[in-house]
């Protein structure tokens, strides 16, 4: 089973993806390592202290990885660019803006980066893109639900929606 995690930074993808991998035994893929190893960084955004990634190239590389494996959990806010036909479930994490702001401030992100991420969350950019790209989306709100509860909701969503 191929499961991707998408969502605005700070909404809980990595936390939940790693826990789901532990619980199910499905291998976890850290896309940041793929980006580094395959040199997919296009440019550096000085203002936001972040790298711009070529999402088309990334989606090609991820598709090649998926084709070689049966089970994988992919963790990245760019993961939904992988064509839906290669993906079984797309978990889209979300968080209320106040809580997300706190999480991003704790990370000491630059003000502008926090603002942009909060805007992305306001407009559900990742969710809307994932739905437009025809993924089978399971939305998980990490604002008030515990990690344990979120995992139960993910597993429930998967068993309810078996292809
Ligand atoms: N129910 C929950 N599920 C996931 N994370 C939670 C939850 N409740 C609180 N958190 C906290 O929210 C933060 C989420 O950070 P995490 O690194 O998982 O986000 P991310 O979406 O992977 O961000 P990035 O895109 O920058 O990698 C963590 O500090 C985590 O402990
Ligand atoms: Mg992460």
PDB file of C-alpha atoms and ligand atoms in Angstrom:
ATOM      1  CA  UNK A   1       0.000   0.000   0.000  1.00  0.00           C
ATOM      2  CA  UNK A   2       1.316   3.449  -0.962  1.00  0.00           C
ATOM      3  CA  UNK A   3       0.322   6.206   1.468  1.00  0.00           C
ATOM      4  CA  UNK A   4       1.328   9.834   1.051  1.00  0.00           C
ATOM      5  CA  UNK A   5       1.171  12.574   3.700  1.00  0.00           C
ATOM      6  CA  UNK A   6       0.598  16.126   2.546  1.00  0.00           C
ATOM      7  CA  UNK A   7      -0.309  19.346   4.338  1.00  0.00           C
ATOM      8  CA  UNK A   8       1.088  22.724   5.334  1.00  0.00           C
ATOM      9  CA  UNK A   9       4.402  22.638   7.264  1.00  0.00           C
ATOM     10  CA  UNK A  10       3.792  22.126  10.981  1.00  0.00           C
ATOM     11  CA  UNK A  11       0.434  20.358  10.619  1.00  0.00           C
ATOM     12  CA  UNK A  12       1.896  17.002  11.699  1.00  0.00           C
ATOM     13  CA  UNK A  13       2.867  14.977   8.619  1.00  0.00           C
ATOM     14  CA  UNK A  14       6.199  13.691   9.911  1.00  0.00           C
ATOM     15  CA  UNK A  15       4.903  12.988  13.414  1.00  0.00           C
ATOM     16  CA  UNK A  16       1.999  10.907  12.119  1.00  0.00           C
ATOM     17  CA  UNK A  17       3.803   9.301   9.175  1.00  0.00           C
ATOM     18  CA  UNK A  18       6.555   7.939  11.428  1.00  0.00           C
ATOM     19  CA  UNK A  19       4.042   6.640  13.975  1.00  0.00           C
ATOM     20  CA  UNK A  20       1.935   5.033  11.239  1.00  0.00           C
ATOM     21  CA  UNK A  21       5.060   3.380   9.831  1.00  0.00           C
ATOM     22  CA  UNK A  22       5.884   1.983  13.288  1.00  0.00           C
ATOM     23  CA  UNK A  23       2.348   0.733  13.816  1.00  0.00           C
ATOM     24  CA  UNK A  24       1.916  -0.894  10.390  1.00  0.00           C
ATOM     25  CA  UNK A  25       5.475  -1.936   9.536  1.00  0.00           C
ATOM     26  CA  UNK A  26       5.206  -0.040   6.220  1.00  0.00           C
ATOM     27  CA  UNK A  27       8.557   1.607   5.407  1.00  0.00           C
ATOM     28  CA  UNK A  28       8.797   5.397   5.863  1.00  0.00           C
ATOM     29  CA  UNK A  29      10.361   7.573   3.181  1.00  0.00           C
ATOM     30  CA  UNK A  30      11.764  10.956   4.173  1.00  0.00           C
ATOM     31  CA  UNK A  31      11.423  13.047   1.022  1.00  0.00           C
ATOM     32  CA  UNK A  32      13.965  15.590   2.262  1.00  0.00           C
ATOM     33  CA  UNK A  33      16.642  12.913   1.909  1.00  0.00           C
ATOM     34  CA  UNK A  34      15.459  12.144  -1.639  1.00  0.00           C
ATOM     35  CA  UNK A  35      15.600  15.873  -2.467  1.00  0.00           C
ATOM     36  CA  UNK A  36      19.173  16.071  -1.185  1.00  0.00           C
ATOM     37  CA  UNK A  37      20.435  12.873  -2.763  1.00  0.00           C
ATOM     38  CA  UNK A  38      18.888  13.597  -6.167  1.00  0.00           C
ATOM     39  CA  UNK A  39      19.858  17.277  -6.151  1.00  0.00           C
ATOM     40  CA  UNK A  40      16.326  18.538  -6.623  1.00  0.00           C
ATOM     41  CA  UNK A  41      16.951  21.911  -4.993  1.00  0.00           C
ATOM     42  CA  UNK A  42      16.483  24.563  -7.654  1.00  0.00           C
ATOM     43  CA  UNK A  43      17.302  27.714  -5.758  1.00  0.00           C
ATOM     44  CA  UNK A  44      17.549  29.227  -2.288  1.00  0.00           C
ATOM     45  CA  UNK A  45      14.854  31.554  -1.027  1.00  0.00           C
ATOM     46  CA  UNK A  46      16.843  33.937   1.186  1.00  0.00           C
ATOM     47  CA  UNK A  47      13.874  35.710   2.709  1.00  0.00           C
ATOM     48  CA  UNK A  48      12.291  32.482   3.896  1.00  0.00           C
ATOM     49  CA  UNK A  49      15.557  30.616   4.518  1.00  0.00           C
ATOM     50  CA  UNK A  50      14.275  27.721   2.487  1.00  0.00           C
ATOM     51  CA  UNK A  51      15.057  25.838  -0.714  1.00  0.00           C
ATOM     52  CA  UNK A  52      12.791  25.828  -3.744  1.00  0.00           C
ATOM     53  CA  UNK A  53      12.263  22.309  -5.043  1.00  0.00           C
ATOM     54  CA  UNK A  54      11.399  21.321  -8.601  1.00  0.00           C
ATOM     55  CA  UNK A  55       8.145  19.488  -7.909  1.00  0.00           C
ATOM     56  CA  UNK A  56       7.912  17.925 -11.369  1.00  0.00           C
ATOM     57  CA  UNK A  57      11.338  16.324 -11.077  1.00  0.00           C
ATOM     58  CA  UNK A  58      10.537  15.247  -7.515  1.00  0.00           C
ATOM     59  CA  UNK A  59       7.305  13.623  -8.584  1.00  0.00           C
ATOM     60  CA  UNK A  60       9.179  11.685 -11.296  1.00  0.00           C
ATOM     61  CA  UNK A  61      11.787  10.445  -8.828  1.00  0.00           C
ATOM     62  CA  UNK A  62       9.104   9.465  -6.284  1.00  0.00           C
ATOM     63  CA  UNK A  63       7.125   7.643  -8.981  1.00  0.00           C
ATOM     64  CA  UNK A  64      10.225   5.611  -9.881  1.00  0.00           C
ATOM     65  CA  UNK A  65      10.708   4.717  -6.201  1.00  0.00           C
ATOM     66  CA  UNK A  66       7.044   3.691  -5.861  1.00  0.00           C
ATOM     67  CA  UNK A  67       7.213   1.481  -8.948  1.00  0.00           C
ATOM     68  CA  UNK A  68       9.943  -0.550  -7.283  1.00  0.00           C
ATOM     69  CA  UNK A  69       8.076  -1.121  -4.033  1.00  0.00           C
ATOM     70  CA  UNK A  70       4.747  -2.439  -2.767  1.00  0.00           C
ATOM     71  CA  UNK A  71       4.456  -0.591   0.526  1.00  0.00           C
ATOM     72  CA  UNK A  72       5.630   2.903   1.344  1.00  0.00           C
ATOM     73  CA  UNK A  73       4.699   5.922   3.435  1.00  0.00           C
ATOM     74  CA  UNK A  74       5.815   9.153   1.753  1.00  0.00           C
ATOM     75  CA  UNK A  75       6.109  12.315   3.848  1.00  0.00           C
ATOM     76  CA  UNK A  76       6.167  15.670   2.041  1.00  0.00           C
ATOM     77  CA  UNK A  77       3.968  18.680   1.354  1.00  0.00           C
ATOM     78  CA  UNK A  78       4.896  18.026  -2.303  1.00  0.00           C
ATOM     79  CA  UNK A  79       3.976  14.318  -2.249  1.00  0.00           C
ATOM     80  CA  UNK A  80       0.562  14.884  -3.847  1.00  0.00           C
ATOM     81  CA  UNK A  81       2.262  15.759  -7.147  1.00  0.00           C
ATOM     82  CA  UNK A  82       2.870  12.017  -7.580  1.00  0.00           C
ATOM     83  CA  UNK A  83       0.127  10.864  -9.988  1.00  0.00           C
ATOM     84  CA  UNK A  84      -2.885   9.524  -8.069  1.00  0.00           C
ATOM     85  CA  UNK A  85      -2.833   6.244  -9.996  1.00  0.00           C
ATOM     86  CA  UNK A  86       0.359   5.299  -8.120  1.00  0.00           C
ATOM     87  CA  UNK A  87      -1.046   6.184  -4.696  1.00  0.00           C
ATOM     88  CA  UNK A  88      -3.612   4.335  -2.543  1.00  0.00           C
ATOM     89  CA  UNK A  89      -4.298   6.996   0.093  1.00  0.00           C
ATOM     90  CA  UNK A  90      -3.423  10.617   0.618  1.00  0.00           C
ATOM     91  CA  UNK A  91      -3.490  11.791   4.229  1.00  0.00           C
ATOM     92  CA  UNK A  92      -3.954  15.570   4.353  1.00  0.00           C
ATOM     93  CA  UNK A  93      -3.135  17.021   7.760  1.00  0.00           C
ATOM     94  CA  UNK A  94      -4.653  20.283   8.952  1.00  0.00           C
ATOM     95  CA  UNK A  95      -4.404  22.495  12.022  1.00  0.00           C
ATOM     96  CA  UNK A  96      -6.286  25.539  13.309  1.00  0.00           C
ATOM     97  CA  UNK A  97      -4.393  28.723  12.528  1.00  0.00           C
ATOM     98  CA  UNK A  98      -3.732  29.798  16.127  1.00  0.00           C
ATOM     99  CA  UNK A  99      -2.178  26.453  17.048  1.00  0.00           C
ATOM    100  CA  UNK A 100      -0.235  26.247  13.789  1.00  0.00           C
ATOM    101  CA  UNK A 101       1.164  29.745  14.343  1.00  0.00           C
ATOM    102  CA  UNK A 102       2.429  28.659  17.771  1.00  0.00           C
ATOM    103  CA  UNK A 103       4.053  25.520  16.321  1.00  0.00           C
ATOM    104  CA  UNK A 104       5.804  27.522  13.596  1.00  0.00           C
ATOM    105  CA  UNK A 105       6.953  30.183  16.071  1.00  0.00           C
ATOM    106  CA  UNK A 106       8.463  27.452  18.223  1.00  0.00           C
ATOM    107  CA  UNK A 107      10.491  26.440  15.178  1.00  0.00           C
ATOM    108  CA  UNK A 108      11.820  29.998  15.021  1.00  0.00           C
ATOM    109  CA  UNK A 109      10.784  30.369  11.392  1.00  0.00           C
ATOM    110  CA  UNK A 110      11.211  33.854   9.875  1.00  0.00           C
ATOM    111  CA  UNK A 111       8.075  36.015  10.213  1.00  0.00           C
ATOM    112  CA  UNK A 112       7.405  35.989   6.484  1.00  0.00           C
ATOM    113  CA  UNK A 113       7.677  32.209   6.287  1.00  0.00           C
ATOM    114  CA  UNK A 114       5.140  31.870   9.119  1.00  0.00           C
ATOM    115  CA  UNK A 115       2.827  34.295   7.311  1.00  0.00           C
ATOM    116  CA  UNK A 116       3.077  32.364   4.034  1.00  0.00           C
ATOM    117  CA  UNK A 117       2.467  29.027   5.717  1.00  0.00           C
ATOM    118  CA  UNK A 118      -0.546  30.385   7.591  1.00  0.00           C
ATOM    119  CA  UNK A 119      -1.906  31.705   4.289  1.00  0.00           C
ATOM    120  CA  UNK A 120      -1.373  28.290   2.692  1.00  0.00           C
ATOM    121  CA  UNK A 121      -3.298  26.705   5.567  1.00  0.00           C
ATOM    122  CA  UNK A 122      -6.072  29.303   5.347  1.00  0.00           C
ATOM    123  CA  UNK A 123      -6.690  28.390   1.717  1.00  0.00           C
ATOM    124  CA  UNK A 124      -6.075  24.624   2.228  1.00  0.00           C
ATOM    125  CA  UNK A 125      -3.606  24.750  -0.656  1.00  0.00           C
ATOM    126  CA  UNK A 126      -2.281  21.184  -0.232  1.00  0.00           C
ATOM    127  CA  UNK A 127      -5.750  19.713   0.306  1.00  0.00           C
ATOM    128  CA  UNK A 128      -7.255  21.519  -2.683  1.00  0.00           C
ATOM    129  CA  UNK A 129      -4.333  20.466  -4.915  1.00  0.00           C
ATOM    130  CA  UNK A 130      -4.580  16.848  -3.713  1.00  0.00           C
ATOM    131  CA  UNK A 131      -8.318  16.750  -4.421  1.00  0.00           C
ATOM    132  CA  UNK A 132      -7.857  18.354  -7.837  1.00  0.00           C
ATOM    133  CA  UNK A 133      -5.239  15.730  -8.635  1.00  0.00           C
ATOM    134  CA  UNK A 134      -7.856  13.082  -7.791  1.00  0.00           C
ATOM    135  CA  UNK A 135      -6.193  11.555  -4.755  1.00  0.00           C
ATOM    136  CA  UNK A 136      -8.237   9.498  -2.321  1.00  0.00           C
ATOM    137  CA  UNK A 137      -7.925  11.988   0.516  1.00  0.00           C
ATOM    138  CA  UNK A 138      -8.340  11.342   4.235  1.00  0.00           C
ATOM    139  CA  UNK A 139      -8.315  14.638   6.125  1.00  0.00           C
ATOM    140  CA  UNK A 140      -6.874  14.616   9.638  1.00  0.00           C
ATOM    141  CA  UNK A 141      -7.160  17.560  12.015  1.00  0.00           C
ATOM    142  CA  UNK A 142      -4.221  17.568  14.423  1.00  0.00           C
ATOM    143  CA  UNK A 143      -5.353  20.634  16.406  1.00  0.00           C
ATOM    144  CA  UNK A 144      -7.085  18.881  19.273  1.00  0.00           C
ATOM    145  CA  UNK A 145      -6.855  15.189  18.449  1.00  0.00           C
ATOM    146  CA  UNK A 146      -4.016  13.294  20.112  1.00  0.00           C
ATOM    147  CA  UNK A 147      -1.461  11.517  17.957  1.00  0.00           C
ATOM    148  CA  UNK A 148      -3.043   8.207  19.001  1.00  0.00           C
ATOM    149  CA  UNK A 149      -6.508   9.415  17.988  1.00  0.00           C
ATOM    150  CA  UNK A 150      -5.182  10.692  14.639  1.00  0.00           C
ATOM    151  CA  UNK A 151      -3.647   7.289  13.915  1.00  0.00           C
ATOM    152  CA  UNK A 152      -6.946   5.587  14.716  1.00  0.00           C
ATOM    153  CA  UNK A 153      -8.739   7.986  12.352  1.00  0.00           C
ATOM    154  CA  UNK A 154      -6.225   7.271   9.581  1.00  0.00           C
ATOM    155  CA  UNK A 155      -6.552   3.511   9.998  1.00  0.00           C
ATOM    156  CA  UNK A 156     -10.339   3.792  10.138  1.00  0.00           C
ATOM    157  CA  UNK A 157     -10.318   5.908   6.965  1.00  0.00           C
ATOM    158  CA  UNK A 158      -8.178   3.346   5.193  1.00  0.00           C
ATOM    159  CA  UNK A 159     -10.276   0.321   6.169  1.00  0.00           C
ATOM    160  CA  UNK A 160     -13.502   2.145   5.243  1.00  0.00           C
ATOM    161  CA  UNK A 161     -12.201   3.112   1.821  1.00  0.00           C
ATOM    162  CA  UNK A 162     -10.471  -0.074   0.673  1.00  0.00           C
ATOM    163  CA  UNK A 163     -10.057   0.023  -3.105  1.00  0.00           C
TER     164      UNK A 163
HETATM  165  N1  LIG B   1      -2.199  15.044  16.816  1.00  0.00           N
HETATM  166  C1  LIG B   1      -1.031  15.460  16.378  1.00  0.00           C
HETATM  167  N2  LIG B   1      -0.506  14.927  15.257  1.00  0.00           N
HETATM  168  C2  LIG B   1       0.687  15.363  14.795  1.00  0.00           C
HETATM  169  N3  LIG B   1       1.448  16.330  15.380  1.00  0.00           N
HETATM  170  C3  LIG B   1       0.979  16.870  16.499  1.00  0.00           C
HETATM  171  C4  LIG B   1      -0.266  16.479  17.027  1.00  0.00           C
HETATM  172  N4  LIG B   1      -0.486  17.185  18.135  1.00  0.00           N
HETATM  173  C5  LIG B   1       0.582  17.988  18.279  1.00  0.00           C
HETATM  174  N5  LIG B   1       1.477  17.801  17.316  1.00  0.00           N
HETATM  175  C6  LIG B   1       2.753  18.512  17.206  1.00  0.00           C
HETATM  176  O1  LIG B   1       2.777  19.306  16.018  1.00  0.00           O
HETATM  177  C7  LIG B   1       4.088  19.336  15.458  1.00  0.00           C
HETATM  178  C8  LIG B   1       4.011  18.840  14.054  1.00  0.00           C
HETATM  179  O2  LIG B   1       5.291  18.847  13.465  1.00  0.00           O
HETATM  180  P1  LIG B   1       5.709  17.919  12.249  1.00  0.00           P
HETATM  181  O3  LIG B   1       7.175  18.052  12.109  1.00  0.00           O
HETATM  182  O4  LIG B   1       5.134  16.545  12.421  1.00  0.00           O
HETATM  183  O5  LIG B   1       4.955  18.658  11.035  1.00  0.00           O
HETATM  184  P2  LIG B   1       5.212  18.492   9.465  1.00  0.00           P
HETATM  185  O6  LIG B   1       3.868  18.604   8.837  1.00  0.00           O
HETATM  186  O7  LIG B   1       5.992  17.270   9.190  1.00  0.00           O
HETATM  187  O8  LIG B   1       6.064  19.798   9.089  1.00  0.00           O
HETATM  188  P3  LIG B   1       7.123  19.995   7.855  1.00  0.00           P
HETATM  189  O9  LIG B   1       6.294  20.132   6.603  1.00  0.00           O
HETATM  190  O10 LIG B   1       7.817  21.278   8.168  1.00  0.00           O
HETATM  191  O11 LIG B   1       8.038  18.824   7.828  1.00  0.00           O
HETATM  192  C9  LIG B   1       4.965  18.473  16.346  1.00  0.00           C
HETATM  193  O12 LIG B   1       5.628  19.286  17.275  1.00  0.00           O
HETATM  194  C10 LIG B   1       3.943  17.568  17.059  1.00  0.00           C
HETATM  195  O13 LIG B   1       4.387  17.126  18.319  1.00  0.00           O
HETATM  196 MG1  LIG B   2       7.877  17.021   8.259  1.00  0.00          MG
END
